[in-house]
Amino acid sequence: MFTGIVSAVSKVVSAERGRIGIEHAWVAGRLKIGSSVAVNGCCLTVVKKKGPVFYADVVPETLRRTNLGALKVGSEVNLEMALSATSLLDGHLVQGHIDATAVVKKVEKAALGREVTIELPGTLSRFVAVKGSIAVDGVSLTVAAVDKPPGTFRVALIPHTIEVTIATSYHAGSVVNLEADVIARYVARNLRQ
């Protein structure tokens, strides 16, 4: 379980044969074989460590459902350590189970920060509401608008988020991972019954 509060941004140092290696001394130093770590919001299991680098296997299912298949050596990624029983709960509950990828449609400067318009896959539309939570590349964000234009939603990024996550590089055409709020998922399921 995660909170959507990014621990660090780092770079991929190897990406081959279904295994990625990420170098970040602080994060790697706190992980052990079998630990969970969110990479762009996707929960992965650490399978190997070598100094400041940790490695995780990325199976075909994960490659199909996330933007991790597009990672190359040098790609920047958001990293988040898993929650412990004594962790403060910031952000919102995030499982690290990516629901879909989506394309950034527009990035606009705002008075303070940026506003990002992202396509909203039909399979997620019932889980996304104004003032609700959504994780974009593992970052806990508040939905500012839905269907502006139809089939999209908008989030506002504060300067801090822009500075400490990969959101700084978002542009029209960027592919992002989306995870719907787990509480919205259960509410929607219960309302259908």
Short mmCIF file of C-alpha atoms in Angstrom, two decimals:
data_model
loop_
_atom_site.label_atom_id
_atom_site.label_comp_id
_atom_site.label_asym_id
_atom_site.label_seq_id
_atom_site.Cartn_x
_atom_site.Cartn_y
_atom_site.Cartn_z
CA MET A 1 0.00 0.00 0.00
CA PHE A 2 1.20 3.50 -0.86
CA THR A 3 0.01 7.09 -0.40
CA GLY A 4 0.84 8.72 -3.72
CA ILE A 5 3.50 10.92 -2.10
CA VAL A 6 6.63 10.44 -4.21
CA SER A 7 9.75 9.57 -2.19
CA ALA A 8 12.23 10.37 -4.96
CA VAL A 9 12.76 10.81 -8.68
CA SER A 10 15.49 8.73 -10.23
CA LYS A 11 16.70 7.30 -13.52
CA VAL A 12 16.54 3.88 -15.08
CA VAL A 13 20.06 2.45 -15.47
CA SER A 14 19.10 -0.81 -17.18
CA ALA A 15 16.02 -2.02 -19.03
CA GLU A 16 16.29 -5.40 -20.71
CA ARG A 17 14.60 -8.78 -20.83
CA GLY A 18 11.73 -7.83 -18.54
CA ARG A 19 13.91 -6.43 -15.77
CA ILE A 20 14.56 -2.80 -14.93
CA GLY A 21 17.32 -1.39 -12.77
CA ILE A 22 16.93 1.93 -11.01
CA GLU A 23 19.72 3.79 -9.25
CA HIS A 24 18.89 5.71 -6.12
CA ALA A 25 21.13 5.19 -3.08
CA TRP A 26 18.62 6.38 -0.46
CA VAL A 27 15.75 4.25 -1.78
CA ALA A 28 17.92 1.20 -2.53
CA GLY A 29 19.40 1.42 0.97
CA ARG A 30 15.96 1.01 2.50
CA LEU A 31 14.85 -1.87 0.30
CA LYS A 32 15.55 -5.58 0.60
CA ILE A 33 14.88 -8.49 -1.72
CA GLY A 34 11.11 -8.95 -1.74
CA SER A 35 10.30 -5.33 -0.81
CA SER A 36 7.57 -3.50 -2.67
CA VAL A 37 8.35 -0.19 -4.33
CA ALA A 38 6.14 1.92 -6.59
CA VAL A 39 7.72 2.92 -9.90
CA ASN A 40 5.56 5.50 -11.68
CA GLY A 41 2.81 4.29 -9.38
CA CYS A 42 3.17 0.62 -10.30
CA CYS A 43 3.91 -1.72 -7.39
CA LEU A 44 6.98 -3.81 -8.20
CA THR A 45 8.94 -6.34 -6.17
CA VAL A 46 12.66 -5.89 -5.63
CA VAL A 47 14.41 -9.03 -6.96
CA LYS A 48 18.04 -7.92 -6.82
CA LYS A 49 20.19 -5.18 -5.31
CA LYS A 50 23.69 -4.04 -6.17
CA GLY A 51 24.93 -1.02 -4.24
CA PRO A 52 22.72 1.97 -5.05
CA VAL A 53 20.80 0.06 -7.75
CA PHE A 54 17.72 -2.08 -7.24
CA TYR A 55 16.13 -4.33 -9.84
CA ALA A 56 12.54 -5.41 -10.45
CA ASP A 57 11.04 -7.82 -12.95
CA VAL A 58 8.33 -6.41 -15.20
CA VAL A 59 6.09 -9.16 -16.61
CA PRO A 60 4.17 -8.88 -19.91
CA GLU A 61 0.90 -8.08 -18.07
CA THR A 62 2.54 -5.08 -16.40
CA LEU A 63 4.07 -3.96 -19.69
CA ARG A 64 0.61 -4.08 -21.34
CA ARG A 65 -1.15 -2.11 -18.60
CA THR A 66 1.46 0.54 -17.71
CA ASN A 67 3.92 2.97 -19.24
CA LEU A 68 6.86 0.93 -17.88
CA GLY A 69 7.38 -0.79 -21.25
CA ALA A 70 8.47 2.54 -22.72
CA LEU A 71 11.23 3.04 -20.15
CA LYS A 72 14.77 3.23 -21.49
CA VAL A 73 18.12 3.79 -19.86
CA GLY A 74 18.03 7.39 -18.68
CA SER A 75 14.23 7.60 -18.31
CA GLU A 76 13.16 9.42 -15.17
CA VAL A 77 10.71 7.67 -12.84
CA ASN A 78 8.76 8.49 -9.69
CA LEU A 79 9.62 6.23 -6.75
CA GLU A 80 7.61 5.65 -3.58
CA MET A 81 8.42 3.43 -0.65
CA ALA A 82 5.60 1.22 0.65
CA LEU A 83 3.68 2.27 3.75
CA SER A 84 4.65 0.79 7.07
CA ALA A 85 2.23 0.29 9.97
CA THR A 86 3.70 3.40 11.64
CA SER A 87 3.65 5.65 8.55
CA LEU A 88 1.67 8.87 8.42
CA LEU A 89 -1.12 8.70 5.87
CA ASP A 90 -0.63 11.62 3.49
CA GLY A 91 -2.08 11.76 0.00
CA HIS A 92 -4.64 8.98 -0.39
CA LEU A 93 -4.55 5.18 -0.30
CA VAL A 94 -2.91 3.89 -3.46
CA GLN A 95 -2.46 0.19 -4.17
CA GLY A 96 0.06 0.40 -6.97
CA HIS A 97 -2.33 -1.47 -9.29
CA ILE A 98 -2.44 0.60 -12.46
CA ASP A 99 -5.89 0.74 -14.03
CA ALA A 100 -4.93 2.23 -17.39
CA THR A 101 -2.52 4.41 -19.26
CA ALA A 102 -3.72 7.69 -20.73
CA VAL A 103 -2.36 10.48 -22.89
CA VAL A 104 -1.77 14.01 -21.63
CA LYS A 105 -3.81 16.24 -23.92
CA LYS A 106 -2.71 19.67 -22.73
CA VAL A 107 -0.40 21.34 -20.21
CA GLU A 108 -1.11 24.97 -19.38
CA LYS A 109 0.64 27.40 -17.09
CA ALA A 110 -1.56 28.60 -14.26
CA ALA A 111 -1.15 31.55 -11.88
CA LEU A 112 0.73 29.22 -9.55
CA GLY A 113 1.80 25.92 -11.14
CA ARG A 114 0.24 24.12 -14.10
CA GLU A 115 -3.05 22.61 -15.18
CA VAL A 116 -2.86 19.28 -16.97
CA THR A 117 -5.68 17.83 -19.08
CA ILE A 118 -5.54 14.04 -19.42
CA GLU A 119 -7.70 11.66 -21.42
CA LEU A 120 -10.17 9.71 -19.29
CA PRO A 121 -10.55 6.08 -20.37
CA GLY A 122 -14.21 5.02 -20.36
CA THR A 123 -13.41 2.16 -17.99
CA LEU A 124 -12.40 4.70 -15.32
CA SER A 125 -14.98 7.43 -15.85
CA ARG A 126 -17.34 6.23 -13.08
CA PHE A 127 -14.46 6.42 -10.55
CA VAL A 128 -13.33 9.97 -11.34
CA ALA A 129 -15.16 12.93 -9.81
CA VAL A 130 -14.39 16.58 -9.18
CA LYS A 131 -12.55 16.94 -5.84
CA GLY A 132 -11.92 13.17 -5.80
CA SER A 133 -8.48 11.60 -5.80
CA ILE A 134 -6.57 9.97 -8.63
CA ALA A 135 -2.97 8.79 -8.87
CA VAL A 136 -1.10 9.92 -12.00
CA ASP A 137 2.25 8.15 -12.37
CA GLY A 138 1.88 7.37 -8.68
CA VAL A 139 1.30 10.99 -7.61
CA SER A 140 -1.79 11.59 -5.45
CA LEU A 141 -3.74 14.40 -7.13
CA THR A 142 -7.13 16.04 -6.72
CA VAL A 143 -9.38 16.08 -9.77
CA ALA A 144 -10.14 19.71 -10.69
CA ALA A 145 -12.57 19.06 -13.56
CA VAL A 146 -14.05 16.13 -15.46
CA ASP A 147 -15.01 16.09 -19.15
CA LYS A 148 -13.45 19.40 -20.09
CA PRO A 149 -13.43 18.57 -23.09
CA PRO A 150 -15.49 15.33 -23.17
CA GLY A 151 -13.48 12.25 -22.35
CA THR A 152 -10.89 14.10 -20.27
CA PHE A 153 -10.20 15.27 -16.74
CA ARG A 154 -7.99 18.03 -15.38
CA VAL A 155 -5.63 18.23 -12.42
CA ALA A 156 -3.79 21.23 -11.01
CA LEU A 157 -0.11 20.85 -10.15
CA ILE A 158 1.46 23.02 -7.46
CA PRO A 159 5.09 24.13 -7.90
CA HIS A 160 6.31 21.57 -5.33
CA THR A 161 4.78 18.67 -7.30
CA ILE A 162 6.32 19.99 -10.51
CA GLU A 163 9.74 20.23 -8.85
CA VAL A 164 9.86 16.82 -7.11
CA THR A 165 8.14 14.50 -9.61
CA ILE A 166 8.38 13.60 -13.28
CA ALA A 167 5.35 15.86 -13.87
CA THR A 168 7.88 18.58 -14.70
CA SER A 169 8.38 16.89 -18.08
CA TYR A 170 4.69 16.37 -18.96
CA HIS A 171 3.68 17.68 -22.37
CA ALA A 172 0.90 16.95 -24.85
CA GLY A 173 1.43 13.32 -25.87
CA SER A 174 3.04 12.10 -22.61
CA VAL A 175 1.69 8.70 -21.58
CA VAL A 176 0.88 8.42 -17.88
CA ASN A 177 -0.24 5.64 -15.53
CA LEU A 178 -3.63 6.10 -13.84
CA GLU A 179 -4.95 4.47 -10.69
CA ALA A 180 -8.49 5.24 -9.59
CA ASP A 181 -9.18 5.91 -5.93
CA VAL A 182 -9.85 2.59 -4.18
CA ILE A 183 -12.70 4.09 -2.10
CA ALA A 184 -14.42 5.40 -5.26
CA ARG A 185 -14.10 1.90 -6.72
CA TYR A 186 -15.94 0.30 -3.76
CA VAL A 187 -18.61 3.02 -3.67
CA ALA A 188 -19.30 2.55 -7.39
CA ARG A 189 -19.51 -1.22 -6.96
CA ASN A 190 -21.95 -0.95 -4.04
CA LEU A 191 -24.16 1.53 -5.88
CA ARG A 192 -24.52 -0.89 -8.79
CA GLN A 193 -25.96 -3.63 -6.58
#
